[in-house]
PDB file of C-alpha atoms and ligand atoms in Angstrom:
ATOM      1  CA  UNK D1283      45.100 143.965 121.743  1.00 94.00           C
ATOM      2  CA  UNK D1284      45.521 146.950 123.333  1.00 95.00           C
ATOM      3  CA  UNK D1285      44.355 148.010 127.383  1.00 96.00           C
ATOM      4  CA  UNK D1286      43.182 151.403 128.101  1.00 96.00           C
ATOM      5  CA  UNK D1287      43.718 151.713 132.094  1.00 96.00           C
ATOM      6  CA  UNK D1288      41.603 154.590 133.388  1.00 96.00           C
ATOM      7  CA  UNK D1289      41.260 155.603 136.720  1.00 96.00           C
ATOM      8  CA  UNK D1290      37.540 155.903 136.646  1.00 97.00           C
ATOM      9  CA  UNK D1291      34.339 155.576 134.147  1.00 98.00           C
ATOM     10  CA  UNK D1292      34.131 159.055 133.351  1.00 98.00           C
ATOM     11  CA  UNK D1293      38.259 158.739 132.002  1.00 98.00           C
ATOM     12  CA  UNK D1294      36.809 155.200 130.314  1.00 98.00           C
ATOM     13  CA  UNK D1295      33.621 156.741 128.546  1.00 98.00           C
ATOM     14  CA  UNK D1296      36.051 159.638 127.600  1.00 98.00           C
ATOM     15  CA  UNK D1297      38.291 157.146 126.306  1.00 98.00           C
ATOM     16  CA  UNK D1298      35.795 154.908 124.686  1.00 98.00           C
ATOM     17  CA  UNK D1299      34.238 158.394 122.837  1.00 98.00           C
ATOM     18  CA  UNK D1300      37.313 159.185 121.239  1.00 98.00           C
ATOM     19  CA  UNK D1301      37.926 155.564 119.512  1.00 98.00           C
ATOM     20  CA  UNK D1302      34.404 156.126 118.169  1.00 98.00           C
ATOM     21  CA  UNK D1303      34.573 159.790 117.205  1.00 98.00           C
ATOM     22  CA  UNK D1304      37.871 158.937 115.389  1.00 98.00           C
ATOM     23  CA  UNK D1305      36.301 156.335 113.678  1.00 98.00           C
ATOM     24  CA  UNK D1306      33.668 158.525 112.558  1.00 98.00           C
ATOM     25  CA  UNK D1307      35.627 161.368 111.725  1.00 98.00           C
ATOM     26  CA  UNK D1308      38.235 159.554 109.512  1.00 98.00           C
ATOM     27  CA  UNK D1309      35.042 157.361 107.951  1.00 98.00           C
ATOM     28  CA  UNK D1310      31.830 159.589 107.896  1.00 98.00           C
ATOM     29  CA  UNK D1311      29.925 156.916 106.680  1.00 98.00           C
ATOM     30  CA  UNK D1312      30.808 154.227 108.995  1.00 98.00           C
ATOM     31  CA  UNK D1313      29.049 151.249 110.553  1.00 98.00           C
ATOM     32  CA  UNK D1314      28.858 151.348 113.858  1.00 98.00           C
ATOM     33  CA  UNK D1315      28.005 148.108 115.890  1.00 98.00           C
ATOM     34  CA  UNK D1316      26.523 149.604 118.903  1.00 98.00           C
ATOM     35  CA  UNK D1317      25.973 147.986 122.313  1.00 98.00           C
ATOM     36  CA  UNK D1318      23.540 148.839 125.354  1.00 97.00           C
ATOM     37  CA  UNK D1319      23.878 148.149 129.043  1.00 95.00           C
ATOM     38  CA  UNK D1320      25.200 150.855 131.438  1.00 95.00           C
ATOM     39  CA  UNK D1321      28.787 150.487 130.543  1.00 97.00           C
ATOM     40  CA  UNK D1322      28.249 152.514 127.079  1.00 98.00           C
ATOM     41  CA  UNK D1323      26.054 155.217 128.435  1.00 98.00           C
ATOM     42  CA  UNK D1324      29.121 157.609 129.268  1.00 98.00           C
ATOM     43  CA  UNK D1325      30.346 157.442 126.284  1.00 98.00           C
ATOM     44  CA  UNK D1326      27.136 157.937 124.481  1.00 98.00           C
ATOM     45  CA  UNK D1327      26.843 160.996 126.415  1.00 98.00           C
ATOM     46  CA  UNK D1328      30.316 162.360 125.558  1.00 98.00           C
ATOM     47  CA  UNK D1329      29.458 161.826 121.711  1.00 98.00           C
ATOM     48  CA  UNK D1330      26.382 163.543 122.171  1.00 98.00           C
ATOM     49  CA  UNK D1331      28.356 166.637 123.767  1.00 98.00           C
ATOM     50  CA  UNK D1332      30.788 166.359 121.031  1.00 98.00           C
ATOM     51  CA  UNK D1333      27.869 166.479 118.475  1.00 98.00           C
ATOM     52  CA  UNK D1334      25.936 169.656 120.042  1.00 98.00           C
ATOM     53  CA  UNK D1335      29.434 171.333 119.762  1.00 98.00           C
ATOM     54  CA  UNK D1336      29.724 170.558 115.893  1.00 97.00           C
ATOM     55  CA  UNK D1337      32.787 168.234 116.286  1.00 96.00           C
ATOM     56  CA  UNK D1338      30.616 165.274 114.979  1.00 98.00           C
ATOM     57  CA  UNK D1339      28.568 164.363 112.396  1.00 98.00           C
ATOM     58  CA  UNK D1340      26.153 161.398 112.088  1.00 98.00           C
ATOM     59  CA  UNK D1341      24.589 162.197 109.227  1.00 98.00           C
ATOM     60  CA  UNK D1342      25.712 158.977 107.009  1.00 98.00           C
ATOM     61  CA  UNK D1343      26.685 156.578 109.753  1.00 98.00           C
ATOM     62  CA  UNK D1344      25.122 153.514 109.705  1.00 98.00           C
ATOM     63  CA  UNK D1345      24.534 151.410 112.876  1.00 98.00           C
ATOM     64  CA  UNK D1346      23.559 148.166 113.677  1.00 98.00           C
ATOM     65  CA  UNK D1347      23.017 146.832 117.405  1.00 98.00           C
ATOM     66  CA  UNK D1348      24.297 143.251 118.600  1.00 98.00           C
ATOM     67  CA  UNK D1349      20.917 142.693 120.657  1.00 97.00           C
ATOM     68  CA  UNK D1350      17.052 142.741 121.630  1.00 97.00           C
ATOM     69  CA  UNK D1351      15.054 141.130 124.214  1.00 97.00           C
ATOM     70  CA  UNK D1352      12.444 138.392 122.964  1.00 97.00           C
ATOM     71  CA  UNK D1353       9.133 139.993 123.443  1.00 96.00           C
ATOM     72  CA  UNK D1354       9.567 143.476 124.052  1.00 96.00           C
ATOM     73  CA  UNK D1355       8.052 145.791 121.725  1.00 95.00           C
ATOM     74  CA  UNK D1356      10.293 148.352 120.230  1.00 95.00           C
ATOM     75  CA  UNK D1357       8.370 151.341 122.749  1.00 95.00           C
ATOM     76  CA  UNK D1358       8.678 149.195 125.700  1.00 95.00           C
ATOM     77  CA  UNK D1359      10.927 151.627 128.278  1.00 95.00           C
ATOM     78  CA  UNK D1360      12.724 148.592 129.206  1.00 95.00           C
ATOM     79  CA  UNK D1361      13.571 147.232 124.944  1.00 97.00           C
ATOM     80  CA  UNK D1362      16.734 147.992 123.544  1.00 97.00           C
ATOM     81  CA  UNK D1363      15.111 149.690 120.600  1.00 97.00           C
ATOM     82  CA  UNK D1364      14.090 152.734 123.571  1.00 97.00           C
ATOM     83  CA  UNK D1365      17.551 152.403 125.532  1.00 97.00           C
ATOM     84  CA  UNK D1366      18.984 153.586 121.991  1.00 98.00           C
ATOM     85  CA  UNK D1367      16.825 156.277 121.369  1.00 98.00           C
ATOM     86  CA  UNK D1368      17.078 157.843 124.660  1.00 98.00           C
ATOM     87  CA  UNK D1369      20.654 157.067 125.259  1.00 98.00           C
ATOM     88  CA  UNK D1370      21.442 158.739 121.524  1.00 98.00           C
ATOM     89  CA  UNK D1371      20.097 158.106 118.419  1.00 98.00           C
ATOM     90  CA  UNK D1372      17.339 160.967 119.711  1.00 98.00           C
ATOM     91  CA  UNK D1373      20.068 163.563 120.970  1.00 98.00           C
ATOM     92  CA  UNK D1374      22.231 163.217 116.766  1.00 98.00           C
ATOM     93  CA  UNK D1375      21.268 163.515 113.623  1.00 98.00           C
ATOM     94  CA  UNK D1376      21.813 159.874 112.610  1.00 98.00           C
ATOM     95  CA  UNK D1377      19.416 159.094 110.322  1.00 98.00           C
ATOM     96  CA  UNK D1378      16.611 156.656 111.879  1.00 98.00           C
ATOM     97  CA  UNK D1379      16.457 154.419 108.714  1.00 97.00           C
ATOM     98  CA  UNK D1380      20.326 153.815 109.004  1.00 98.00           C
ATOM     99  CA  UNK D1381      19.507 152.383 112.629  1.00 98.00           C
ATOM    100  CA  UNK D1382      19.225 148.677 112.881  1.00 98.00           C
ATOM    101  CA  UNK D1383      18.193 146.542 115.910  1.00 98.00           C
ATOM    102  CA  UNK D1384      17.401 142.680 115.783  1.00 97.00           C
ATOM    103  CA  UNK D1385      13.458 142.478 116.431  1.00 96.00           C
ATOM    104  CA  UNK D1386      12.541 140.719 119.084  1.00 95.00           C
ATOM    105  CA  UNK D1387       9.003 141.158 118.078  1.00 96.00           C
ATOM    106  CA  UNK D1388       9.331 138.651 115.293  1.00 96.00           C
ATOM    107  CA  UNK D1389       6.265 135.717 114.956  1.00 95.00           C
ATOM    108  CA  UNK D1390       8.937 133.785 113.000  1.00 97.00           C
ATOM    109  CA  UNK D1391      12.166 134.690 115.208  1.00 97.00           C
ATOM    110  CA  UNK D1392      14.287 132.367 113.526  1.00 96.00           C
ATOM    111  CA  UNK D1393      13.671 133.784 110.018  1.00 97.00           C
ATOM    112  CA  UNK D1394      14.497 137.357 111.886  1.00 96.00           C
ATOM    113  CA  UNK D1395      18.088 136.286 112.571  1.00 97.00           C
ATOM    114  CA  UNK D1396      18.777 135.709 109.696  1.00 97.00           C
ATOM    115  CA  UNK D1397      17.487 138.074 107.743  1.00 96.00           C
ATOM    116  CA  UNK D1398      19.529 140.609 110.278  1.00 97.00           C
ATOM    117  CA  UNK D1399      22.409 138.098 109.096  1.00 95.00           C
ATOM    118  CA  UNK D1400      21.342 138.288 105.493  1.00 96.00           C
ATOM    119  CA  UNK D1401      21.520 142.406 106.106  1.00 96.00           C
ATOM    120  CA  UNK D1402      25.075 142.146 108.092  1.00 95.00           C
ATOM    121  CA  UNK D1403      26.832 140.314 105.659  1.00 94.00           C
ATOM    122  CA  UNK D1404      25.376 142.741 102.861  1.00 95.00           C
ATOM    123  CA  UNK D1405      27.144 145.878 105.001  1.00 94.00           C
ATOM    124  CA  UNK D1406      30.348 143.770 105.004  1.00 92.00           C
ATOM    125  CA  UNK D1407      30.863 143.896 108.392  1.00 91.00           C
ATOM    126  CA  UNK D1408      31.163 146.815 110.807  1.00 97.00           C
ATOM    127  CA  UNK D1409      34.346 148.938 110.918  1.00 98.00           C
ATOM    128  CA  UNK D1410      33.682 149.815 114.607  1.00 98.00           C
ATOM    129  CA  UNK D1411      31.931 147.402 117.496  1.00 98.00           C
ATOM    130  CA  UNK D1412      31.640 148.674 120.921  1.00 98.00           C
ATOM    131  CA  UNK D1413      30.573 146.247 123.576  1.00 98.00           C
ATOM    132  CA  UNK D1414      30.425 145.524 127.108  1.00 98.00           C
ATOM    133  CA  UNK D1415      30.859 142.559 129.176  1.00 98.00           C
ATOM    134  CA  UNK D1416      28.664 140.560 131.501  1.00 95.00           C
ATOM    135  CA  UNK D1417      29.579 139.599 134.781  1.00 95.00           C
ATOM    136  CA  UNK D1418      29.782 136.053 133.028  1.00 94.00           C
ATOM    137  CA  UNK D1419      31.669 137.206 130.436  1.00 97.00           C
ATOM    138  CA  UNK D1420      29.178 137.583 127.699  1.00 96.00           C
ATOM    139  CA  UNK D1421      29.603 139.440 124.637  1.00 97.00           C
ATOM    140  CA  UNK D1422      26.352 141.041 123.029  1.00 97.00           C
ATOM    141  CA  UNK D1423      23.752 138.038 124.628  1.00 96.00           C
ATOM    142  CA  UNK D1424      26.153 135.267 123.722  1.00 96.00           C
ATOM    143  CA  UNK D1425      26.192 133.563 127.070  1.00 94.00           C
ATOM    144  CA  UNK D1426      28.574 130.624 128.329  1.00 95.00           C
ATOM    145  CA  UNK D1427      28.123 127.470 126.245  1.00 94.00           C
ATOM    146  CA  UNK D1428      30.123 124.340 125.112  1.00 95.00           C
ATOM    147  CA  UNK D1429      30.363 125.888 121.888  1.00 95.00           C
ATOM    148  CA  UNK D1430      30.423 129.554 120.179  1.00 96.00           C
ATOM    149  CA  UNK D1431      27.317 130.017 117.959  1.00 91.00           C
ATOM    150  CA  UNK D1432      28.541 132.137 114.850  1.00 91.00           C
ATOM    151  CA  UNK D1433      25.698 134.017 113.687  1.00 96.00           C
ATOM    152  CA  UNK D1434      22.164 135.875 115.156  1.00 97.00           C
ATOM    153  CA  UNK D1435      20.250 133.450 117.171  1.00 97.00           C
ATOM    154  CA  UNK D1436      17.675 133.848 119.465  1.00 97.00           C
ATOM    155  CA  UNK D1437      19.639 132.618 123.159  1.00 96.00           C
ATOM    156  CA  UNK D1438      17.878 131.587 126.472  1.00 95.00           C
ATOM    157  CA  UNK D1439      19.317 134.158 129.032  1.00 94.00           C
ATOM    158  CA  UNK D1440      21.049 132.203 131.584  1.00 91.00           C
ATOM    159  CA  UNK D1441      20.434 133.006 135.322  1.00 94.00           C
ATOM    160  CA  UNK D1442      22.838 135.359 135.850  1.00 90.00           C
ATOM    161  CA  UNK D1443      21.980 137.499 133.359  1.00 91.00           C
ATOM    162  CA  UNK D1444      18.693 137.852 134.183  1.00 95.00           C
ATOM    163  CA  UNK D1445      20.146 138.661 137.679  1.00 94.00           C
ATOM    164  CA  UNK D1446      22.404 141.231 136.774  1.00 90.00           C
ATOM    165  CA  UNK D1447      19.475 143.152 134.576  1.00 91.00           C
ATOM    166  CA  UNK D1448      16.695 142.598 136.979  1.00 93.00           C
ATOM    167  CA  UNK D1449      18.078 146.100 137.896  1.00 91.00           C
ATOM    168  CA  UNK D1450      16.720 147.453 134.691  1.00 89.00           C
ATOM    169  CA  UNK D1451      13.084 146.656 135.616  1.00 93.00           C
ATOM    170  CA  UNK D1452      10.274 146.985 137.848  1.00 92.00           C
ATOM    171  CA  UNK D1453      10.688 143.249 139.008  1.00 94.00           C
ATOM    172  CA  UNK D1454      12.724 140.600 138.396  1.00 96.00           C
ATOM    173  CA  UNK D1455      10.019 138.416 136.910  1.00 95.00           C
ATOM    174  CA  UNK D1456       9.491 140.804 134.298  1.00 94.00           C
ATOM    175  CA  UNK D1457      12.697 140.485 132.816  1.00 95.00           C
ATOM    176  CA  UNK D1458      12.952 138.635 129.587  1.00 96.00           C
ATOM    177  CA  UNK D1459      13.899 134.676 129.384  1.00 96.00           C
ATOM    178  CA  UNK D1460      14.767 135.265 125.610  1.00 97.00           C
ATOM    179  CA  UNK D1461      16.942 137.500 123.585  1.00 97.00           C
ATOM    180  CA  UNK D1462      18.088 137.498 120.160  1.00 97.00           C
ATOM    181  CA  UNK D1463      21.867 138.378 119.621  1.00 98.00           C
ATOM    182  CA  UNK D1464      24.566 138.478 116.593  1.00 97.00           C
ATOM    183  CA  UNK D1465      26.825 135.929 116.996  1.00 97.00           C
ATOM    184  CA  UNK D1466      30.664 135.829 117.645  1.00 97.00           C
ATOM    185  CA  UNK D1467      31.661 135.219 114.217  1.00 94.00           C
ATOM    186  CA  UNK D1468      29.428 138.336 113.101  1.00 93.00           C
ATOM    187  CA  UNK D1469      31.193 140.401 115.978  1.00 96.00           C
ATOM    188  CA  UNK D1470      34.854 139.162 115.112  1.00 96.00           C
ATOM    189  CA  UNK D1471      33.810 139.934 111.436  1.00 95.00           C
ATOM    190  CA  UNK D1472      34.226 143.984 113.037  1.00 97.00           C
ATOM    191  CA  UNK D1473      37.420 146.224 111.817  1.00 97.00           C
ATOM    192  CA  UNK D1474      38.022 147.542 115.339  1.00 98.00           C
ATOM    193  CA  UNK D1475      36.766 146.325 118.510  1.00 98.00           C
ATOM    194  CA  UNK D1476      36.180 148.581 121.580  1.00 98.00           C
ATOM    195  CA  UNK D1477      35.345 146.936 124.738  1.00 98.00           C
ATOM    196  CA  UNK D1478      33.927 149.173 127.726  1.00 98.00           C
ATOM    197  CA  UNK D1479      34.080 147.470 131.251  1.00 98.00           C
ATOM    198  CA  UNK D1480      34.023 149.437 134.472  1.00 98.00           C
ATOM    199  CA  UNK D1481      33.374 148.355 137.919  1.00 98.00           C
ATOM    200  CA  UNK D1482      34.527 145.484 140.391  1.00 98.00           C
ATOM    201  CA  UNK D1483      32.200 142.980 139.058  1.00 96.00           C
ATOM    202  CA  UNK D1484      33.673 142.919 135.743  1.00 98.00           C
ATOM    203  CA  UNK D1485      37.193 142.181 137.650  1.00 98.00           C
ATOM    204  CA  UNK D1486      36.901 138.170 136.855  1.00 98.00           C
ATOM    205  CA  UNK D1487      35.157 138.484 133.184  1.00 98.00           C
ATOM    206  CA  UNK D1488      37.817 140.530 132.149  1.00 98.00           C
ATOM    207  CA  UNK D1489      40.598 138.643 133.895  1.00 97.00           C
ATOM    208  CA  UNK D1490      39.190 134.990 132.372  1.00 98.00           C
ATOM    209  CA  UNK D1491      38.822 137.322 129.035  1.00 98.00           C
ATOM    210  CA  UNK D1492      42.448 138.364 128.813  1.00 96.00           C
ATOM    211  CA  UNK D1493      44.261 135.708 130.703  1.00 95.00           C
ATOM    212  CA  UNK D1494      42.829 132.457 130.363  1.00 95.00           C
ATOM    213  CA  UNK D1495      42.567 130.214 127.371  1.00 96.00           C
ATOM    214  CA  UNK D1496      39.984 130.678 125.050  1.00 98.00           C
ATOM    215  CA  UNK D1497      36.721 129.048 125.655  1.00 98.00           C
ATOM    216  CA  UNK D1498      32.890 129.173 124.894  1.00 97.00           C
ATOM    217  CA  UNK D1499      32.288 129.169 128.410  1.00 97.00           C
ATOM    218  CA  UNK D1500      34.311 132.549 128.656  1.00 98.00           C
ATOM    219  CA  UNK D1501      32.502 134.159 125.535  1.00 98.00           C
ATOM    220  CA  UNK D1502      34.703 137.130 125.226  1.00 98.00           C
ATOM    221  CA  UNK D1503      38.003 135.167 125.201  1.00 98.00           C
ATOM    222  CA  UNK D1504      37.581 135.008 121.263  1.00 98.00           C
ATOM    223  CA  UNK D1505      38.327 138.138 121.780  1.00 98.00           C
ATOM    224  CA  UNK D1506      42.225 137.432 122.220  1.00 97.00           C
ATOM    225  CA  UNK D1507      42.279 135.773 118.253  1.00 96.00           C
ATOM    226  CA  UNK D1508      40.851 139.158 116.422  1.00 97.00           C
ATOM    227  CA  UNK D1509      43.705 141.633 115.620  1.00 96.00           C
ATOM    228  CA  UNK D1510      42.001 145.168 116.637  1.00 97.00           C
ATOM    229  CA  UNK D1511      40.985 145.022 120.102  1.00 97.00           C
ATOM    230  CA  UNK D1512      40.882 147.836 122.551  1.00 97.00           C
ATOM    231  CA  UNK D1513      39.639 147.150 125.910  1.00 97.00           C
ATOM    232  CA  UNK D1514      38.983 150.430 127.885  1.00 98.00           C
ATOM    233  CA  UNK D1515      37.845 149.549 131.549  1.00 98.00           C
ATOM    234  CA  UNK D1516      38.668 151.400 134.926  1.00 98.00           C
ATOM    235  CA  UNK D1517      40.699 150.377 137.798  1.00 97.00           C
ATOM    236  CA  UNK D1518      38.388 148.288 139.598  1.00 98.00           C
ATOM    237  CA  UNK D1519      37.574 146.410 136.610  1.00 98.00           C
ATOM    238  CA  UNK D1520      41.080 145.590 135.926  1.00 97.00           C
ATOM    239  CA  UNK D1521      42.380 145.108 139.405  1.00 97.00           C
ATOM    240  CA  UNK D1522      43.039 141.381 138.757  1.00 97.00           C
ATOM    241  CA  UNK D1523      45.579 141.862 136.464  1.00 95.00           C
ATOM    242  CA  UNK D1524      48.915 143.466 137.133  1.00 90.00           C
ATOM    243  CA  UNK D1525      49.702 146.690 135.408  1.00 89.00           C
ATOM    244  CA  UNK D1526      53.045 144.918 134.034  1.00 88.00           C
ATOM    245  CA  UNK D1527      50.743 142.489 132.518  1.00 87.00           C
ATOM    246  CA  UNK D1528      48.920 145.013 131.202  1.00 85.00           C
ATOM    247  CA  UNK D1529      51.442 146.308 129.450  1.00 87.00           C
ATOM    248  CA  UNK D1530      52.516 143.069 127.967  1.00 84.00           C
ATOM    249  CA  UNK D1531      48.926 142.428 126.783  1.00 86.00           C
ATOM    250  CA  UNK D1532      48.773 146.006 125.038  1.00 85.00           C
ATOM    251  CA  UNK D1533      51.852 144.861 123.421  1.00 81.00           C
ATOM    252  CA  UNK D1534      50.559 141.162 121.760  1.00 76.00           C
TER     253      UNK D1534
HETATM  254  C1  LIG F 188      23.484 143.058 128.650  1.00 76.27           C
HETATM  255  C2  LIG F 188      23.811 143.391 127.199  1.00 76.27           C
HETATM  256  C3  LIG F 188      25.302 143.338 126.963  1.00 76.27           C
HETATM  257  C4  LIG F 188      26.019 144.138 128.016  1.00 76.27           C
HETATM  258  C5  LIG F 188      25.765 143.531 129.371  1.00 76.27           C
HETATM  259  C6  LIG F 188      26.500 144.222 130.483  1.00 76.27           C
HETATM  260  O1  LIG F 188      23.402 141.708 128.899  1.00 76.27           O
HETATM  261  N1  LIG F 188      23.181 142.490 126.306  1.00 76.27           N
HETATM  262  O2  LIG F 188      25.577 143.829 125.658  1.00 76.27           O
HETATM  263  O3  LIG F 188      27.400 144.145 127.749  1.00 76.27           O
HETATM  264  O4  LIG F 188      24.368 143.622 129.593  1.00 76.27           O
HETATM  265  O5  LIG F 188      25.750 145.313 130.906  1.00 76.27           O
HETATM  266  P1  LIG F 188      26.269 146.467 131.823  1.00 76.27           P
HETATM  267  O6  LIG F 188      27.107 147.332 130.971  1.00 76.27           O
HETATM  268  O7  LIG F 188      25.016 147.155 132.276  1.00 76.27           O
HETATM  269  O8  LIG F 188      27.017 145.841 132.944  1.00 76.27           O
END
């Protein structure tokens, strides 16, 4: 595992940018596992800039998203399926049939997940997955639990969650009790891992995340047994842990 410390989120979506652009340079044609939430949007932006300039290319990557909200139809403003568009799959030329997003649209949402399963395992796994973190520590929608569900499921959004989006939309009530999401075998099944976490409020996820044992109440723990990590975060959001410790984490 190695920690990117950067003094701010501009320096972190900078950061985050280059892992991805590298990835996509050296691979053309890689899969991407992409992640919404604010945390990503810098770095969306900076691979957009890179792109108008002619440094990148997304003409044969392939991407697949960890997450949707149950019930939101893909041109809701508020559905993941419009954060990507507007956040970047409208701003580079990656090809709209090589985007994937779980549909959370589904009659039969059970047969969804695993059909986005069945099309996961056919891709082999991603070579890149960004994510963020909750303020609970999830990864993707995989909240706290007594257990960590492998594959796509559809998960009830636990309080907190709901709290921490209500920002997203015009009223807390409208935000959705449901959400489909791959599961943490499907995102430990990734090459590389990038996680993007900026901000106070991620101070304890990340510090649970890095430093405590491993647990499905502390979903991105897991993270500590897959052998590519990167987690690029600010300051603030790694204010908990001392910069010597740090240092020894980069080194494990
Ligand atoms: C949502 C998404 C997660 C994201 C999290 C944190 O719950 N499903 O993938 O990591 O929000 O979002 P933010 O980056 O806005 O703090």
């Amino acid at each position: 595992m190695r920690i990117y410390k950067e003094p701010d989120y501009k320096a972190v979506s900078r950061r985050a940018a280059n892992l991805i652009s590298a990835q996509i340079i050296s691979k053309p044609n890689s899969i991407l596992g992409l992640a919404t939430g604010s945390s990503p949007i810098g770095a969306y932006q900076q691979l957009i800039m890179w792109y108008q300039k002619g440094d990148l290319d997304f003409r044969e990557v392939i991407s697949v998203n960890l997450d949707e909200y149950v019930g939101l139809s893909k041109k809701d403003p508020q559905s993941y399926h419009s954060f990507m568009k507007e956040q970047l799959f409208d701003s580079v030329n990656i090809d709209p049939k090589n985007t994937h997003i779980p549909n959370g649209m589904a009659k039969d949402l059970v047969s969804a997940c695993k059909d986005y399963d069945t099309f996961l395992s056919s891709l082999g796994g991603t070579d890149l997955q960004l994510l963020g973190i909750g303020e609970n520590a999830h990864i993707g929608f995989n909240e706290p639990s007594n257990f960590f569900e492998s594959n796509t499921h559809v998960v009830h959004l636990s309080q907190s969650t709901i709290e921490a989006n209500a920002r997203l939309f015009p009223s807390i009530d409208l935000v959705p009790k449901q959400a489909i999401t791959m599961g943490i075998l499907t995102i430990l099944q990734a090459k590389k891992i990038v996680l993007i976490a900026s901000g106070p409020k991620k101070a304890q996820a990340l510090y649970q995340t890095l430093l405590e044992p491993i647990t499905p109440n502390v979903p991105a723990s897991i993270l500590q047994l897959h052998k590519d990590v990167s987690i690029v975060a600010d300051e603030a959001a790694l204010c908990l842990i001392p910069d010597e410790l740090c240092t020894k984490i980069s080194k494990r």
